[in-house]
Short mmCIF file of C-alpha atoms in Angstrom, two decimals:
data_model
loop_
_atom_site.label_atom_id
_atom_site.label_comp_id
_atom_site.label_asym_id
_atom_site.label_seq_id
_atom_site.Cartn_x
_atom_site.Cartn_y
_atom_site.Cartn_z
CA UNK T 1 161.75 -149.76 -160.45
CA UNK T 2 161.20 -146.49 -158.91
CA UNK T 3 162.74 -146.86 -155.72
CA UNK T 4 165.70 -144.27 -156.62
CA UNK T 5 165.75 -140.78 -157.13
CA UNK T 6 169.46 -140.54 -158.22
CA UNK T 7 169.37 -143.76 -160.80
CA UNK T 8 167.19 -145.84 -162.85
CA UNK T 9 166.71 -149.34 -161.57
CA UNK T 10 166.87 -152.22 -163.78
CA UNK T 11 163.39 -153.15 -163.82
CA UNK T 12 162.60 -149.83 -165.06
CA UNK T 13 165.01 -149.94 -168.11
CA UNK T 14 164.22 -153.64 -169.26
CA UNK T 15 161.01 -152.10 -170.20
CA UNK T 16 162.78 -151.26 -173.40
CA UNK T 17 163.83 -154.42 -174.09
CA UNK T 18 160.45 -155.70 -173.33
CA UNK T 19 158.71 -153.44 -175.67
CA UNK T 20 161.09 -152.91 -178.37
CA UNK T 21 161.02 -156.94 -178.85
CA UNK T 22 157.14 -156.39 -178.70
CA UNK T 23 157.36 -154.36 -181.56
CA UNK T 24 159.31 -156.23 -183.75
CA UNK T 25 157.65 -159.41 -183.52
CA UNK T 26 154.00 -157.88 -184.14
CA UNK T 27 155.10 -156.53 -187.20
CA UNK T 28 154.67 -157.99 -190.61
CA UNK T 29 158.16 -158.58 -191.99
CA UNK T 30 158.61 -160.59 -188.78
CA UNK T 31 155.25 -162.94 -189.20
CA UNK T 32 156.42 -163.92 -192.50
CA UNK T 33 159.44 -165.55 -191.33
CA UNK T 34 159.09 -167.11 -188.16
CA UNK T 35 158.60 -171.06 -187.84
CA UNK T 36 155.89 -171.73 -185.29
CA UNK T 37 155.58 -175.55 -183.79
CA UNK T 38 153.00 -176.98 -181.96
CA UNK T 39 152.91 -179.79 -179.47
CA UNK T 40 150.70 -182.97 -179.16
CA UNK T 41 149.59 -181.07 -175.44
CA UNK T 42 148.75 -177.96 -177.51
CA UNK T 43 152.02 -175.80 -176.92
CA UNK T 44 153.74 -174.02 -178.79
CA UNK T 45 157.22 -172.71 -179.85
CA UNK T 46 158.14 -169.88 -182.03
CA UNK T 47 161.59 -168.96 -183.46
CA UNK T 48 162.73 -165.06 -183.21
CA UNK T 49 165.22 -163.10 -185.22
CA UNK T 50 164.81 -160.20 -183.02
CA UNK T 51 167.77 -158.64 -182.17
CA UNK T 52 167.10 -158.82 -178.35
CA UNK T 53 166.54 -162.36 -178.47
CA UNK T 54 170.21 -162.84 -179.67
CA UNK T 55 172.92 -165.00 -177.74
CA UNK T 56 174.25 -161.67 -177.28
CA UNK T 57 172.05 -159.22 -175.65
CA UNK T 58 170.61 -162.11 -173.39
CA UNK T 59 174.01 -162.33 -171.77
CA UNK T 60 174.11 -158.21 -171.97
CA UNK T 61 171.22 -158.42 -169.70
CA UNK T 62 172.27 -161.12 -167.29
CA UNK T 63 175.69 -158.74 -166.63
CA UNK T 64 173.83 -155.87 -166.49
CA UNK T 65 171.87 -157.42 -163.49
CA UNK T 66 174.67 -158.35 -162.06
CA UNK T 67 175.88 -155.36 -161.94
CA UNK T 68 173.27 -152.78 -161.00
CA UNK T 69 171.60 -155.05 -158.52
CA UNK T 70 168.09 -155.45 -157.54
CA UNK T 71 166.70 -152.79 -155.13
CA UNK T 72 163.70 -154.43 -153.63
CA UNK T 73 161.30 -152.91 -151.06
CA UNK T 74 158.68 -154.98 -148.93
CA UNK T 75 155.90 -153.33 -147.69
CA UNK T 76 155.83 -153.50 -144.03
CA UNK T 77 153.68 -155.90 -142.25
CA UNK T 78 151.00 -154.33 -140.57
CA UNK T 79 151.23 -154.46 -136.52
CA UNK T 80 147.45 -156.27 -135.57
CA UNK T 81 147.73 -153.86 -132.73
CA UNK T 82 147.91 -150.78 -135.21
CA UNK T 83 145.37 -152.31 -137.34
CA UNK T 84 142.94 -152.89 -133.82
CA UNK T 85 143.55 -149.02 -133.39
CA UNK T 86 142.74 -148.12 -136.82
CA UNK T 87 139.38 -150.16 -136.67
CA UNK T 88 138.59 -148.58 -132.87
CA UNK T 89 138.98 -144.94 -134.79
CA UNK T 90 136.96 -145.86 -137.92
CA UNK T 91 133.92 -147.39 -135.45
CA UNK T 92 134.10 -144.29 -133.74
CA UNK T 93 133.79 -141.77 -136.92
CA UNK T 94 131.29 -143.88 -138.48
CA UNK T 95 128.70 -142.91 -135.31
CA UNK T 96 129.54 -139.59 -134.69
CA UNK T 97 130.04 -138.07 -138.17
CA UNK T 98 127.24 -136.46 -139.80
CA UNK T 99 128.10 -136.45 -143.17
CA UNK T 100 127.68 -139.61 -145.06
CA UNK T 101 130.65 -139.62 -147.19
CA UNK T 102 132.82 -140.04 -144.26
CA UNK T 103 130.82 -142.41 -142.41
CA UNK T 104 130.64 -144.84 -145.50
CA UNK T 105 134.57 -144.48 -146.38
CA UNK T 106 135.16 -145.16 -142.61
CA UNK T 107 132.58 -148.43 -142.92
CA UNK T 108 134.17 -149.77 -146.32
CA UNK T 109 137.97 -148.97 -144.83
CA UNK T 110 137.48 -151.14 -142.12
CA UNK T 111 135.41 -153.61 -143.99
CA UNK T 112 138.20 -154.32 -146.43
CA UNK T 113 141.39 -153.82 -143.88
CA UNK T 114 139.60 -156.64 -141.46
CA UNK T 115 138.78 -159.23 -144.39
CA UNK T 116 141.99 -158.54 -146.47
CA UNK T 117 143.77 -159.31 -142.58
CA UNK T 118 141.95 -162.27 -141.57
CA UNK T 119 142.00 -163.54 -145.26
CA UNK T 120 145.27 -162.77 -145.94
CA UNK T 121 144.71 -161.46 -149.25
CA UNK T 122 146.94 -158.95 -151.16
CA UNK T 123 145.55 -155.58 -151.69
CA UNK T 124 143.83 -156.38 -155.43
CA UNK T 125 142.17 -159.32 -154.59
CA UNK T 126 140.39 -157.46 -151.52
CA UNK T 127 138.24 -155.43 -154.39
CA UNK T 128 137.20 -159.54 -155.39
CA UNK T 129 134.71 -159.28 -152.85
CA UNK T 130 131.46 -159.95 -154.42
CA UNK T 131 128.09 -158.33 -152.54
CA UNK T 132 125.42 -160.34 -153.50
CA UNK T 133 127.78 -163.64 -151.82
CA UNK T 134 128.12 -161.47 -148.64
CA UNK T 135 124.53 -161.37 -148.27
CA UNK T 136 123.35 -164.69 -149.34
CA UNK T 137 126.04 -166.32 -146.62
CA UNK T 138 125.59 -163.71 -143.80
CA UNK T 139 123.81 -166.10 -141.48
CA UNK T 140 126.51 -169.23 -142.28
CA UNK T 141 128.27 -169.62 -139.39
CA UNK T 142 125.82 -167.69 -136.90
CA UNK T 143 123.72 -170.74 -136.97
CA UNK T 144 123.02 -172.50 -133.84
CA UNK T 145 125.15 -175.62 -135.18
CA UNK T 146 128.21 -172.99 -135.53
CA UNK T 147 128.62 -172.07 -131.92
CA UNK T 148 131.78 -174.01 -131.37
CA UNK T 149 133.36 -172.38 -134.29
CA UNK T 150 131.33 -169.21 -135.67
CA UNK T 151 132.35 -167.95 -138.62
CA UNK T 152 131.75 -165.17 -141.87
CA UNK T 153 131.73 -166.28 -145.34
CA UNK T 154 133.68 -164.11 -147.46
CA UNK T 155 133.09 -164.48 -151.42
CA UNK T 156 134.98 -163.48 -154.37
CA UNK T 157 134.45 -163.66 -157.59
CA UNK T 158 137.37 -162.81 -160.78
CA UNK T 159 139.15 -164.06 -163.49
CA UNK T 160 141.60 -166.25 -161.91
CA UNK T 161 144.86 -167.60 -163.78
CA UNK T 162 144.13 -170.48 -166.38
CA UNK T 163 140.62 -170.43 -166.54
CA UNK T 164 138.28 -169.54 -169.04
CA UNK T 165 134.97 -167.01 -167.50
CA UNK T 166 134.30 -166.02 -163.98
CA UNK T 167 134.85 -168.00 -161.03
CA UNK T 168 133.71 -167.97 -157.24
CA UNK T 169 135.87 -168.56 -154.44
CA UNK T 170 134.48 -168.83 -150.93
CA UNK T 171 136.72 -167.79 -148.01
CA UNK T 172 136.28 -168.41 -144.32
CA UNK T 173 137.40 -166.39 -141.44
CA UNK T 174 136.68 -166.18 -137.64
CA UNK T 175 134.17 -164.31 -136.19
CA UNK T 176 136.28 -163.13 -133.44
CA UNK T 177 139.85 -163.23 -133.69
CA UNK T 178 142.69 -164.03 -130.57
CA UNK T 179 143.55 -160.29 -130.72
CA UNK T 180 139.63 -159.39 -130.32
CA UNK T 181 139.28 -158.92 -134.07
CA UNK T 182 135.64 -158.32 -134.42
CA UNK T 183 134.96 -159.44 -138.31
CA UNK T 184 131.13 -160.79 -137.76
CA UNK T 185 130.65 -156.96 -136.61
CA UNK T 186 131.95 -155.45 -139.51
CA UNK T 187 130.64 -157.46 -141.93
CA UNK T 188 127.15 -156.66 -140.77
CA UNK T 189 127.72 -153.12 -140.56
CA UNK T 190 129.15 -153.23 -143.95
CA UNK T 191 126.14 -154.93 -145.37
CA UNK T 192 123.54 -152.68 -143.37
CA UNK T 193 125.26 -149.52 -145.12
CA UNK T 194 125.09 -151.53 -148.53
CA UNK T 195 121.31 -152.39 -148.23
CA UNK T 196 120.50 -148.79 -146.98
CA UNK T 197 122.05 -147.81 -150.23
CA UNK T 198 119.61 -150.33 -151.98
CA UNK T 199 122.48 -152.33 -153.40
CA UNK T 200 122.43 -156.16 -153.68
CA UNK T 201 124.83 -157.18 -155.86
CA UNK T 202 128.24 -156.20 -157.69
CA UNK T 203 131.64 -155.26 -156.65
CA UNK T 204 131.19 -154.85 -152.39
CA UNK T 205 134.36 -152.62 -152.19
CA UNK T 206 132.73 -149.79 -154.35
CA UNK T 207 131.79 -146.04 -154.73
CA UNK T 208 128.68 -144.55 -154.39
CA UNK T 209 128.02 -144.97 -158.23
CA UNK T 210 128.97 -148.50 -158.01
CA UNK T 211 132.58 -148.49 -159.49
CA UNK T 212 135.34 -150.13 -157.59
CA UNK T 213 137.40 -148.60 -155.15
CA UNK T 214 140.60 -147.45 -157.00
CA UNK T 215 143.45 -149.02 -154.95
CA UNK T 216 144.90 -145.55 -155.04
CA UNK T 217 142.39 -144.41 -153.14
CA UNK T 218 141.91 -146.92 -150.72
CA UNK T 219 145.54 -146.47 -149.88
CA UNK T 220 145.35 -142.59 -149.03
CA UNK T 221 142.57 -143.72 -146.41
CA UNK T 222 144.54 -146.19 -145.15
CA UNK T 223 147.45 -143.66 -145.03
CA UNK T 224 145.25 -141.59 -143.56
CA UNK T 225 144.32 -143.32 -140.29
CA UNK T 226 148.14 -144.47 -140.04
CA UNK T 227 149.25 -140.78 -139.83
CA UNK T 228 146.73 -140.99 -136.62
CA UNK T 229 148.24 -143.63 -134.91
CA UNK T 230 151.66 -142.37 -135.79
CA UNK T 231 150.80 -139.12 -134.01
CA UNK T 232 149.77 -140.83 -130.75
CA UNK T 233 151.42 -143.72 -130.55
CA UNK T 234 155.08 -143.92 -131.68
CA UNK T 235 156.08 -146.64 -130.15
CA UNK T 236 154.07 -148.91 -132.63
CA UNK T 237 155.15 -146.11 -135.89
CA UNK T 238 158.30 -144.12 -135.60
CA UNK T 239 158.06 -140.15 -135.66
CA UNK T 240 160.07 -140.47 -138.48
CA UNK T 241 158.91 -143.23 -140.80
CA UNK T 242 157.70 -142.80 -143.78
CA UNK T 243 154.33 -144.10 -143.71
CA UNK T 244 153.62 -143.64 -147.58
CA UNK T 245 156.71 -144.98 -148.43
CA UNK T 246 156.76 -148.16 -146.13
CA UNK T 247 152.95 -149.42 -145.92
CA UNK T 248 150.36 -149.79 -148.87
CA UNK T 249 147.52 -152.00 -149.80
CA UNK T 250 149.26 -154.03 -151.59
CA UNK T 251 150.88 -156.50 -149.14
CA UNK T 252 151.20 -154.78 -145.62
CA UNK T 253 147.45 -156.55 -144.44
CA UNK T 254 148.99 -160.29 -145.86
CA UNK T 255 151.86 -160.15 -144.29
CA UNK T 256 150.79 -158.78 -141.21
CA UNK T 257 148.59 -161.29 -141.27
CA UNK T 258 151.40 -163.93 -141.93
CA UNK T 259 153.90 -162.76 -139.38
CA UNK T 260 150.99 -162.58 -136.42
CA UNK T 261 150.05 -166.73 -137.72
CA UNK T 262 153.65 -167.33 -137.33
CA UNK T 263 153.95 -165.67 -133.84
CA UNK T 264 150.63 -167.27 -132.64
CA UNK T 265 152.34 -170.78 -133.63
CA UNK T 266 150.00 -171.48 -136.40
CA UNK T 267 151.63 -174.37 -138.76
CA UNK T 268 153.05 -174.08 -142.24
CA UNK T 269 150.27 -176.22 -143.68
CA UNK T 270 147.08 -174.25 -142.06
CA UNK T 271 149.11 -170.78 -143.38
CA UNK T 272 149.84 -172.50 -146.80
CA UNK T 273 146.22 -173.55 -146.94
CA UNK T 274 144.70 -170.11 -146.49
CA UNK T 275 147.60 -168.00 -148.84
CA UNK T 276 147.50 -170.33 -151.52
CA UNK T 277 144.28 -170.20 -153.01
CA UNK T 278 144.63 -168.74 -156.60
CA UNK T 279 146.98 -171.86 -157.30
CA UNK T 280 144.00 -174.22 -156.26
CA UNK T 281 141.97 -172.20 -158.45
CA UNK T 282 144.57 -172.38 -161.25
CA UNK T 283 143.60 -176.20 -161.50
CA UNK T 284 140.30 -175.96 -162.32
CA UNK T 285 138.74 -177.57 -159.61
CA UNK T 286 136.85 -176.32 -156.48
CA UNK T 287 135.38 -173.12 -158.05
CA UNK T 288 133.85 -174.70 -160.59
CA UNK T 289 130.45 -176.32 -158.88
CA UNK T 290 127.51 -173.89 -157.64
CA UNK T 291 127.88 -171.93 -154.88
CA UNK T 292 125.77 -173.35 -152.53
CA UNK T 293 127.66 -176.89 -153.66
CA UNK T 294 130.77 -174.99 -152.95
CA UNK T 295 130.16 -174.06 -149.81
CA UNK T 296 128.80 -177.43 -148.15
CA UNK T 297 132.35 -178.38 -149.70
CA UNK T 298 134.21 -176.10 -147.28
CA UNK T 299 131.90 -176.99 -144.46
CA UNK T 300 133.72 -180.64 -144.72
CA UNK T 301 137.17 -178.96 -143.51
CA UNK T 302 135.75 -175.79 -141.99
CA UNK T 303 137.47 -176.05 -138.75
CA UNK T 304 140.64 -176.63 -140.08
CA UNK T 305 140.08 -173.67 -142.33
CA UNK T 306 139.09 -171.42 -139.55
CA UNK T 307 142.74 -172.41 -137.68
CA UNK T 308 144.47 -169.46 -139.53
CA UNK T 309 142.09 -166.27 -138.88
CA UNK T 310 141.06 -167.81 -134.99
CA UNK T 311 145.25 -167.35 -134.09
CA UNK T 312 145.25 -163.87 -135.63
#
């Protein structure tokens, strides 16, 4: 809603609406006339005097959409060649540099950018990534009965939609991709700096004190290295692109990650299968064994799993 400097958008005014009818309903005059029912399935309806509930202002709102518009901006996909240059330029700072604080952003960086690519996950579900499942799956898919298909486990644990408690969800991605991708590296080098910090469980994406990342942050160094590449190579980022403005965290790695299945002639099905997770989750069903349960699951269909990230 803040895509203008010489307007307010619409999403950014309905915010009145939104809280004004919050307001009104919390307060006690309202409770003490509204009619609640409730379903056989446990649902339930309420009724609402509130003045922006009214015949009226609904259609107010429907015209004024129609009539300021929707100014939408998608993040950019993220080139797999840009994101190969990034990772060549973060490898290379995390040997030379001396001081530790730039090493370890340069490790976690490319940590996160390669999963959150080969996973295609949107920019908050790359802080899901739970340590103490990276380390207990490291070896999966180095194993001798892996060769044809080696591959890293990547585990996240959250609060997903409809359920009740923390679940675990086990991802699987390619240990090399097509493009030369080299995610079995960087997981190991992200677990070596995590051990050498004595940590072995919590949030993996974290600060030296153990918080999470702020996504805020995580986007300047990812800004960061894309300044870099716009500098010497502008033929991959225009001289005059904004890179703030048109890449962030949020969904530049999935839908690079999309557009370079797509191009590599990966199926509808094997994409659908990897970006719709949190809806399988939303049932109820496959997070809800052990882990070690879990993951002999996803051994059943791990080659068809592994389909998406080995075409990246």
């Amino acid at each position: 809603g803040v895509h203008s400097k010489e307007h307010q958008q619409l999403d950014t005014i309905r915010k009145l609406r939104t809280l004004y009818s919050h307001l009104y309903e919390s307060s006690a005059e309202a409770a003490t006339r509204r009619i609640m029912l409730r379903t056989e399935g446990g649902g339930e309806y309420r009724t609402s005097d509130c003045p922006t509930q009214s015949l009226f202002f609904t259609r107010f709102m429907t015209g004024l959409l129609h009539r300021m518009g929707k100014e939408i901006k998608m993040d950019r996909a993220l080139d797999v060649r840009i994101l190969i240059l990034i990772l060549k330029n973060l490898e290379k700072e995390a040997c030379e540099t001396r001081e530790y604080k730039v090493k370890r952003d340069s490790i976690i960086l490319g940590f996160y950018l390669i999963i959150a690519f080969t996973c295609s996950l949107r920019g908050n579900e790359g802080f899901m990534i739970d340590l103490n499942g990276l380390i207990d799956h490291v070896y999966d898919g180095k194993r001798p009965d892996d060769k044809d298909h080696p591959h890293v486990v990547i585990t996240l644990l959250g609060r997903f939609k409809n359920e009740w408690g923390e679940r675990w969800h086990i991802m699987l991605a390619a240990g090399r991709t097509a493009s030369g991708l080299e995610v079995r590296r960087w997981l190991e080098m992200f677990l070596v700096l995590m051990l050498s910090e004595g940590r072995y469980e919590g949030p993996a994406i974290c600060e030296e004190n153990g918080d999470v990342i702020s996504s805020g942050r995580m986007n300047q160094l990812f800004w960061k290295q894309l300044h870099r590449i716009q500098e010497l190579r502008s033929d991959l980022i225009k001289i005059d692109d904004d890179v703030e403005d048109i890449y962030n965290i949020r969904q530049s790695l999935r839908r690079g990650s999309q557009t370079t299945a797509r191009e590599a002639g990966v199926s509808g099905l094997d994409i659908d299968l990897i970006n719709r997770w949190t809806g399988v989750e939303a049932t109820g069903g496959r997070a809800s064994s052990a882990m070690r349960d879990y993951y002999t699951e996803i051994r059943l269909i791990h080659k068809r799993l592994l389909v998406y990230s080995e075409a990246l």
